[in-house]
JSON list of C-alpha atoms in Angstrom, two decimals:
[
{"chain": "E", "resi": 1, "resn": "MET", "atom": "CA", "xyz": [-4.81, -4.54, -10.02]},
{"chain": "E", "resi": 2, "resn": "LEU", "atom": "CA", "xyz": [-4.15, -6.99, -7.15]},
{"chain": "E", "resi": 3, "resn": "THR", "atom": "CA", "xyz": [-4.92, -5.47, -3.77]},
{"chain": "E", "resi": 4, "resn": "SER", "atom": "CA", "xyz": [-4.89, -6.57, -0.15]},
{"chain": "E", "resi": 5, "resn": "THR", "atom": "CA", "xyz": [-5.09, -5.22, 3.41]},
{"chain": "E", "resi": 6, "resn": "PHE", "atom": "CA", "xyz": [-2.35, -5.88, 5.91]},
{"chain": "E", "resi": 7, "resn": "ARG", "atom": "CA", "xyz": [-2.91, -5.39, 9.70]},
{"chain": "E", "resi": 8, "resn": "ASP", "atom": "CA", "xyz": [0.67, -4.66, 10.69]},
{"chain": "E", "resi": 9, "resn": "ARG", "atom": "CA", "xyz": [3.94, -3.30, 9.43]},
{"chain": "E", "resi": 10, "resn": "GLU", "atom": "CA", "xyz": [5.73, -6.67, 9.43]},
{"chain": "E", "resi": 11, "resn": "SER", "atom": "CA", "xyz": [3.11, -8.35, 7.17]},
{"chain": "E", "resi": 12, "resn": "ALA", "atom": "CA", "xyz": [3.16, -5.45, 4.80]},
{"chain": "E", "resi": 13, "resn": "GLU", "atom": "CA", "xyz": [6.98, -5.39, 4.72]},
{"chain": "E", "resi": 14, "resn": "ARG", "atom": "CA", "xyz": [7.10, -9.09, 3.83]},
{"chain": "E", "resi": 15, "resn": "ALA", "atom": "CA", "xyz": [4.40, -8.72, 1.11]},
{"chain": "E", "resi": 16, "resn": "TYR", "atom": "CA", "xyz": [6.33, -5.74, -0.35]},
{"chain": "E", "resi": 17, "resn": "SER", "atom": "CA", "xyz": [9.50, -7.86, -0.30]},
{"chain": "E", "resi": 18, "resn": "SER", "atom": "CA", "xyz": [7.79, -10.46, -2.50]},
{"chain": "E", "resi": 19, "resn": "LEU", "atom": "CA", "xyz": [6.95, -7.72, -5.01]},
{"chain": "E", "resi": 20, "resn": "SER", "atom": "CA", "xyz": [10.48, -6.41, -4.96]},
{"chain": "E", "resi": 21, "resn": "SER", "atom": "CA", "xyz": [11.87, -9.94, -5.44]},
{"chain": "E", "resi": 22, "resn": "ARG", "atom": "CA", "xyz": [10.05, -10.06, -8.83]},
{"chain": "E", "resi": 23, "resn": "GLY", "atom": "CA", "xyz": [11.57, -6.78, -9.98]},
{"chain": "E", "resi": 24, "resn": "TYR", "atom": "CA", "xyz": [8.70, -4.47, -9.11]},
{"chain": "E", "resi": 25, "resn": "SER", "atom": "CA", "xyz": [9.85, -1.10, -7.83]},
{"chain": "E", "resi": 26, "resn": "LYS", "atom": "CA", "xyz": [8.36, 1.34, -5.43]},
{"chain": "E", "resi": 27, "resn": "ASP", "atom": "CA", "xyz": [6.88, 3.15, -8.46]},
{"chain": "E", "resi": 28, "resn": "ASP", "atom": "CA", "xyz": [4.74, 0.03, -9.24]},
{"chain": "E", "resi": 29, "resn": "VAL", "atom": "CA", "xyz": [3.22, -0.27, -5.77]},
{"chain": "E", "resi": 30, "resn": "ASN", "atom": "CA", "xyz": [0.25, 1.62, -4.34]},
{"chain": "E", "resi": 31, "resn": "LEU", "atom": "CA", "xyz": [0.01, 2.16, -0.60]},
{"chain": "E", "resi": 32, "resn": "LEU", "atom": "CA", "xyz": [-2.90, 3.57, 1.36]},
{"chain": "E", "resi": 33, "resn": "MET", "atom": "CA", "xyz": [-3.08, 4.07, 5.12]},
{"chain": "E", "resi": 34, "resn": "SER", "atom": "CA", "xyz": [-4.35, 6.53, 7.66]},
{"chain": "E", "resi": 35, "resn": "ASP", "atom": "CA", "xyz": [-1.98, 9.22, 8.97]},
{"chain": "E", "resi": 36, "resn": "ASP", "atom": "CA", "xyz": [-2.41, 7.66, 12.46]},
{"chain": "E", "resi": 37, "resn": "THR", "atom": "CA", "xyz": [-1.32, 4.26, 11.08]},
{"chain": "E", "resi": 38, "resn": "ARG", "atom": "CA", "xyz": [1.65, 5.92, 9.40]},
{"chain": "E", "resi": 39, "resn": "LYS", "atom": "CA", "xyz": [2.66, 7.56, 12.72]},
{"chain": "E", "resi": 40, "resn": "THR", "atom": "CA", "xyz": [2.25, 4.27, 14.63]},
{"chain": "E", "resi": 41, "resn": "HIS", "atom": "CA", "xyz": [4.13, 1.99, 12.25]},
{"chain": "E", "resi": 42, "resn": "PHE", "atom": "CA", "xyz": [6.48, 4.41, 10.40]},
{"chain": "E", "resi": 43, "resn": "GLY", "atom": "CA", "xyz": [6.95, 7.38, 12.75]},
{"chain": "E", "resi": 44, "resn": "ASP", "atom": "CA", "xyz": [10.19, 8.78, 14.09]},
{"chain": "E", "resi": 45, "resn": "HIS", "atom": "CA", "xyz": [10.45, 6.07, 16.76]},
{"chain": "E", "resi": 46, "resn": "THR", "atom": "CA", "xyz": [10.45, 3.21, 14.21]},
{"chain": "E", "resi": 47, "resn": "PRO", "atom": "CA", "xyz": [13.38, 1.68, 12.26]},
{"chain": "E", "resi": 48, "resn": "ASP", "atom": "CA", "xyz": [14.04, 3.11, 8.76]},
{"chain": "E", "resi": 49, "resn": "THR", "atom": "CA", "xyz": [12.92, 0.90, 5.90]},
{"chain": "E", "resi": 50, "resn": "ASP", "atom": "CA", "xyz": [12.06, 1.53, 2.23]},
{"chain": "E", "resi": 51, "resn": "LEU", "atom": "CA", "xyz": [8.33, 1.16, 2.93]},
{"chain": "E", "resi": 52, "resn": "GLY", "atom": "CA", "xyz": [8.64, 3.48, 5.94]},
{"chain": "E", "resi": 53, "resn": "ASP", "atom": "CA", "xyz": [10.40, 6.06, 3.72]},
{"chain": "E", "resi": 54, "resn": "LYS", "atom": "CA", "xyz": [7.50, 5.79, 1.28]},
{"chain": "E", "resi": 55, "resn": "ALA", "atom": "CA", "xyz": [4.97, 6.31, 4.07]},
{"chain": "E", "resi": 56, "resn": "MET", "atom": "CA", "xyz": [6.90, 9.36, 5.33]},
{"chain": "E", "resi": 57, "resn": "GLU", "atom": "CA", "xyz": [7.11, 10.79, 1.76]},
{"chain": "E", "resi": 58, "resn": "GLY", "atom": "CA", "xyz": [3.40, 10.27, 1.46]},
{"chain": "E", "resi": 59, "resn": "ALA", "atom": "CA", "xyz": [3.00, 12.43, 4.56]},
{"chain": "E", "resi": 60, "resn": "GLY", "atom": "CA", "xyz": [5.13, 15.11, 2.88]},
{"chain": "E", "resi": 61, "resn": "VAL", "atom": "CA", "xyz": [7.95, 14.53, 5.43]},
{"chain": "E", "resi": 62, "resn": "GLY", "atom": "CA", "xyz": [10.60, 13.21, 3.02]},
{"chain": "E", "resi": 63, "resn": "SER", "atom": "CA", "xyz": [13.22, 10.75, 4.11]},
{"chain": "E", "resi": 64, "resn": "ALA", "atom": "CA", "xyz": [16.43, 9.33, 2.77]},
{"chain": "E", "resi": 65, "resn": "ILE", "atom": "CA", "xyz": [15.99, 6.17, 0.76]},
{"chain": "E", "resi": 66, "resn": "GLY", "atom": "CA", "xyz": [18.42, 3.32, 1.24]},
{"chain": "E", "resi": 67, "resn": "GLY", "atom": "CA", "xyz": [19.69, 1.79, 4.34]},
{"chain": "E", "resi": 68, "resn": "THR", "atom": "CA", "xyz": [18.91, -1.78, 5.39]},
{"chain": "E", "resi": 69, "resn": "ALA", "atom": "CA", "xyz": [18.30, -4.64, 3.04]},
{"chain": "E", "resi": 70, "resn": "GLY", "atom": "CA", "xyz": [14.95, -5.20, 4.84]},
{"chain": "E", "resi": 71, "resn": "ALA", "atom": "CA", "xyz": [13.94, -1.68, 4.04]},
{"chain": "E", "resi": 72, "resn": "VAL", "atom": "CA", "xyz": [10.85, -2.67, 2.18]},
{"chain": "E", "resi": 73, "resn": "ILE", "atom": "CA", "xyz": [7.82, -0.72, 3.27]},
{"chain": "E", "resi": 74, "resn": "GLY", "atom": "CA", "xyz": [9.79, 2.46, 3.09]},
{"chain": "E", "resi": 75, "resn": "ALA", "atom": "CA", "xyz": [10.16, 1.95, -0.62]},
{"chain": "E", "resi": 76, "resn": "ILE", "atom": "CA", "xyz": [6.45, 2.08, -0.98]},
{"chain": "E", "resi": 77, "resn": "ALA", "atom": "CA", "xyz": [6.37, 5.32, 1.00]},
{"chain": "E", "resi": 78, "resn": "ALA", "atom": "CA", "xyz": [9.26, 6.79, -1.08]},
{"chain": "E", "resi": 79, "resn": "ILE", "atom": "CA", "xyz": [7.68, 6.71, -4.54]},
{"chain": "E", "resi": 80, "resn": "GLY", "atom": "CA", "xyz": [7.71, 9.69, -6.73]},
{"chain": "E", "resi": 81, "resn": "THR", "atom": "CA", "xyz": [4.09, 10.66, -6.36]},
{"chain": "E", "resi": 82, "resn": "SER", "atom": "CA", "xyz": [2.28, 10.66, -3.09]},
{"chain": "E", "resi": 83, "resn": "VAL", "atom": "CA", "xyz": [-0.66, 12.60, -1.65]},
{"chain": "E", "resi": 84, "resn": "ALA", "atom": "CA", "xyz": [-1.43, 13.46, 1.99]},
{"chain": "E", "resi": 85, "resn": "LEU", "atom": "CA", "xyz": [-5.06, 14.22, 2.44]},
{"chain": "E", "resi": 86, "resn": "PRO", "atom": "CA", "xyz": [-5.22, 15.91, 5.88]},
{"chain": "E", "resi": 87, "resn": "GLY", "atom": "CA", "xyz": [-9.01, 16.35, 5.80]},
{"chain": "E", "resi": 88, "resn": "LEU", "atom": "CA", "xyz": [-9.33, 12.61, 5.41]},
{"chain": "E", "resi": 89, "resn": "GLY", "atom": "CA", "xyz": [-6.26, 11.78, 7.54]},
{"chain": "E", "resi": 90, "resn": "LEU", "atom": "CA", "xyz": [-5.03, 9.63, 4.69]},
{"chain": "E", "resi": 91, "resn": "ILE", "atom": "CA", "xyz": [-1.72, 8.86, 3.08]},
{"chain": "E", "resi": 92, "resn": "ILE", "atom": "CA", "xyz": [-1.75, 7.61, -0.53]},
{"chain": "E", "resi": 93, "resn": "ALA", "atom": "CA", "xyz": [1.42, 6.71, -2.34]},
{"chain": "E", "resi": 94, "resn": "GLY", "atom": "CA", "xyz": [2.04, 5.06, -5.75]},
{"chain": "E", "resi": 95, "resn": "PRO", "atom": "CA", "xyz": [0.53, 5.29, -9.23]},
{"chain": "E", "resi": 96, "resn": "ILE", "atom": "CA", "xyz": [-2.91, 5.77, -7.63]},
{"chain": "E", "resi": 97, "resn": "ALA", "atom": "CA", "xyz": [-1.65, 8.96, -6.02]},
{"chain": "E", "resi": 98, "resn": "ALA", "atom": "CA", "xyz": [-0.73, 10.37, -9.47]},
{"chain": "E", "resi": 99, "resn": "ALA", "atom": "CA", "xyz": [-4.24, 9.64, -10.73]},
{"chain": "E", "resi": 100, "resn": "LEU", "atom": "CA", "xyz": [-5.85, 11.29, -7.63]},
{"chain": "E", "resi": 101, "resn": "ALA", "atom": "CA", "xyz": [-3.53, 14.30, -7.91]},
{"chain": "E", "resi": 102, "resn": "GLY", "atom": "CA", "xyz": [-4.48, 14.57, -11.56]},
{"chain": "E", "resi": 103, "resn": "ALA", "atom": "CA", "xyz": [-8.19, 14.57, -10.62]},
{"chain": "E", "resi": 104, "resn": "GLY", "atom": "CA", "xyz": [-7.61, 17.52, -8.34]},
{"chain": "E", "resi": 105, "resn": "ALA", "atom": "CA", "xyz": [-9.36, 18.34, -5.10]},
{"chain": "E", "resi": 106, "resn": "GLY", "atom": "CA", "xyz": [-12.74, 17.92, -6.88]},
{"chain": "E", "resi": 107, "resn": "GLY", "atom": "CA", "xyz": [-12.00, 14.29, -7.39]},
{"chain": "E", "resi": 108, "resn": "LEU", "atom": "CA", "xyz": [-11.76, 13.80, -3.69]},
{"chain": "E", "resi": 109, "resn": "THR", "atom": "CA", "xyz": [-15.12, 15.31, -2.66]},
{"chain": "E", "resi": 110, "resn": "GLY", "atom": "CA", "xyz": [-16.62, 11.87, -2.27]},
{"chain": "E", "resi": 111, "resn": "GLY", "atom": "CA", "xyz": [-14.13, 11.05, 0.46]},
{"chain": "E", "resi": 112, "resn": "LEU", "atom": "CA", "xyz": [-11.98, 7.93, 0.45]},
{"chain": "E", "resi": 113, "resn": "VAL", "atom": "CA", "xyz": [-14.47, 5.63, -1.27]},
{"chain": "E", "resi": 114, "resn": "GLY", "atom": "CA", "xyz": [-14.91, 8.19, -4.04]},
{"chain": "E", "resi": 115, "resn": "ALA", "atom": "CA", "xyz": [-11.19, 8.51, -4.46]},
{"chain": "E", "resi": 116, "resn": "LEU", "atom": "CA", "xyz": [-10.77, 4.73, -4.66]},
{"chain": "E", "resi": 117, "resn": "VAL", "atom": "CA", "xyz": [-13.65, 4.26, -7.08]},
{"chain": "E", "resi": 118, "resn": "GLY", "atom": "CA", "xyz": [-12.25, 7.03, -9.20]},
{"chain": "E", "resi": 119, "resn": "SER", "atom": "CA", "xyz": [-8.97, 5.19, -9.37]},
{"chain": "E", "resi": 120, "resn": "GLY", "atom": "CA", "xyz": [-10.73, 2.05, -10.71]},
{"chain": "E", "resi": 121, "resn": "ILE", "atom": "CA", "xyz": [-11.43, 0.05, -7.55]},
{"chain": "E", "resi": 122, "resn": "PRO", "atom": "CA", "xyz": [-14.98, -1.26, -7.50]},
{"chain": "E", "resi": 123, "resn": "GLU", "atom": "CA", "xyz": [-17.22, 0.54, -4.98]},
{"chain": "E", "resi": 124, "resn": "ASP", "atom": "CA", "xyz": [-17.90, -2.52, -2.77]},
{"chain": "E", "resi": 125, "resn": "ARG", "atom": "CA", "xyz": [-14.15, -3.16, -2.41]},
{"chain": "E", "resi": 126, "resn": "ALA", "atom": "CA", "xyz": [-13.45, 0.58, -1.87]},
{"chain": "E", "resi": 127, "resn": "ALA", "atom": "CA", "xyz": [-15.94, 0.58, 1.02]},
{"chain": "E", "resi": 128, "resn": "GLU", "atom": "CA", "xyz": [-14.21, -2.46, 2.58]},
{"chain": "E", "resi": 129, "resn": "TYR", "atom": "CA", "xyz": [-10.81, -0.83, 2.18]},
{"chain": "E", "resi": 130, "resn": "GLU", "atom": "CA", "xyz": [-12.09, 2.41, 3.72]},
{"chain": "E", "resi": 131, "resn": "SER", "atom": "CA", "xyz": [-13.17, 0.49, 6.76]},
{"chain": "E", "resi": 132, "resn": "ASP", "atom": "CA", "xyz": [-9.87, -1.33, 6.94]},
{"chain": "E", "resi": 133, "resn": "ILE", "atom": "CA", "xyz": [-7.88, 1.91, 6.66]},
{"chain": "E", "resi": 134, "resn": "LYS", "atom": "CA", "xyz": [-10.03, 3.56, 9.35]},
{"chain": "E", "resi": 135, "resn": "ASN", "atom": "CA", "xyz": [-9.28, 0.56, 11.58]},
{"chain": "E", "resi": 136, "resn": "GLY", "atom": "CA", "xyz": [-5.52, 0.79, 11.17]},
{"chain": "E", "resi": 137, "resn": "GLY", "atom": "CA", "xyz": [-5.00, -1.38, 8.11]},
{"chain": "E", "resi": 138, "resn": "ILE", "atom": "CA", "xyz": [-2.42, -0.83, 5.37]},
{"chain": "E", "resi": 139, "resn": "VAL", "atom": "CA", "xyz": [-3.83, -1.35, 1.86]},
{"chain": "E", "resi": 140, "resn": "MET", "atom": "CA", "xyz": [-1.30, -2.40, -0.78]},
{"chain": "E", "resi": 141, "resn": "GLY", "atom": "CA", "xyz": [-1.92, -2.84, -4.48]},
{"chain": "E", "resi": 142, "resn": "VAL", "atom": "CA", "xyz": [0.09, -3.69, -7.61]},
{"chain": "E", "resi": 143, "resn": "LYS", "atom": "CA", "xyz": [-0.73, -4.26, -11.27]},
{"chain": "E", "resi": 144, "resn": "PRO", "atom": "CA", "xyz": [0.90, -7.62, -12.06]},
{"chain": "E", "resi": 145, "resn": "ARG", "atom": "CA", "xyz": [2.75, -7.74, -15.39]},
{"chain": "E", "resi": 146, "resn": "ASN", "atom": "CA", "xyz": [1.55, -11.24, -16.17]},
{"chain": "E", "resi": 147, "resn": "GLU", "atom": "CA", "xyz": [-0.61, -14.19, -14.88]},
{"chain": "E", "resi": 148, "resn": "GLU", "atom": "CA", "xyz": [2.41, -15.90, -13.31]},
{"chain": "E", "resi": 149, "resn": "ASP", "atom": "CA", "xyz": [3.15, -12.78, -11.22]},
{"chain": "E", "resi": 150, "resn": "ALA", "atom": "CA", "xyz": [-0.50, -12.35, -10.30]},
{"chain": "E", "resi": 151, "resn": "ARG", "atom": "CA", "xyz": [-0.68, -15.92, -8.97]},
{"chain": "E", "resi": 152, "resn": "TYR", "atom": "CA", "xyz": [2.61, -15.58, -7.12]},
{"chain": "E", "resi": 153, "resn": "PHE", "atom": "CA", "xyz": [1.62, -12.26, -5.49]},
{"chain": "E", "resi": 154, "resn": "GLU", "atom": "CA", "xyz": [-1.76, -13.56, -4.47]},
{"chain": "E", "resi": 155, "resn": "SER", "atom": "CA", "xyz": [-0.09, -16.56, -2.81]},
{"chain": "E", "resi": 156, "resn": "GLU", "atom": "CA", "xyz": [2.48, -14.39, -1.16]},
{"chain": "E", "resi": 157, "resn": "PHE", "atom": "CA", "xyz": [-0.13, -11.90, 0.13]},
{"chain": "E", "resi": 158, "resn": "ARG", "atom": "CA", "xyz": [-2.04, -14.81, 1.70]},
{"chain": "E", "resi": 159, "resn": "ARG", "atom": "CA", "xyz": [1.16, -16.23, 3.20]},
{"chain": "E", "resi": 160, "resn": "HIS", "atom": "CA", "xyz": [1.88, -12.85, 4.77]},
{"chain": "E", "resi": 161, "resn": "ASN", "atom": "CA", "xyz": [-1.54, -12.50, 6.42]},
{"chain": "E", "resi": 162, "resn": "GLY", "atom": "CA", "xyz": [-3.16, -10.32, 3.72]},
{"chain": "E", "resi": 163, "resn": "ASP", "atom": "CA", "xyz": [-6.94, -9.77, 4.09]},
{"chain": "E", "resi": 164, "resn": "ARG", "atom": "CA", "xyz": [-9.46, -8.97, 1.36]},
{"chain": "E", "resi": 165, "resn": "ILE", "atom": "CA", "xyz": [-7.19, -10.04, -1.47]},
{"chain": "E", "resi": 166, "resn": "TYR", "atom": "CA", "xyz": [-8.78, -9.02, -4.83]},
{"chain": "E", "resi": 167, "resn": "SER", "atom": "CA", "xyz": [-7.56, -9.10, -8.38]}
]
């Protein structure tokens, strides 16, 4: 899995667009953010996008998918499986959400780090991402289908101001 933190909606939207350009769908992309970050970047006062729709779905709000061509981050928020963890103030959307939902509440007792480690992210990275999320970051991850995609996405994440890029 290739993962990165983005500090703002625009950077995350552009990174998601690079995934979409290679045929990856909202169902291939993991998205993690705090509920406060979701409200700031993807709340009612913000433009509709695919990634925003995904963030809203992660919060259990639900939103129509479609709209503008630049509607990228909403697609991440609009995937089929998403989990809102009110006790942690966390929105998780993507294949990782399915894994966490399958683990049940017991799988989340270790907090965010425990949830991330349980989904296969090494503990040291999980702790970094927890800090990033608490500080308003948007963590995005994808499992590249091949080495060429992995190199392309790593380059695109860097180009779009991604931090803590790991594969």
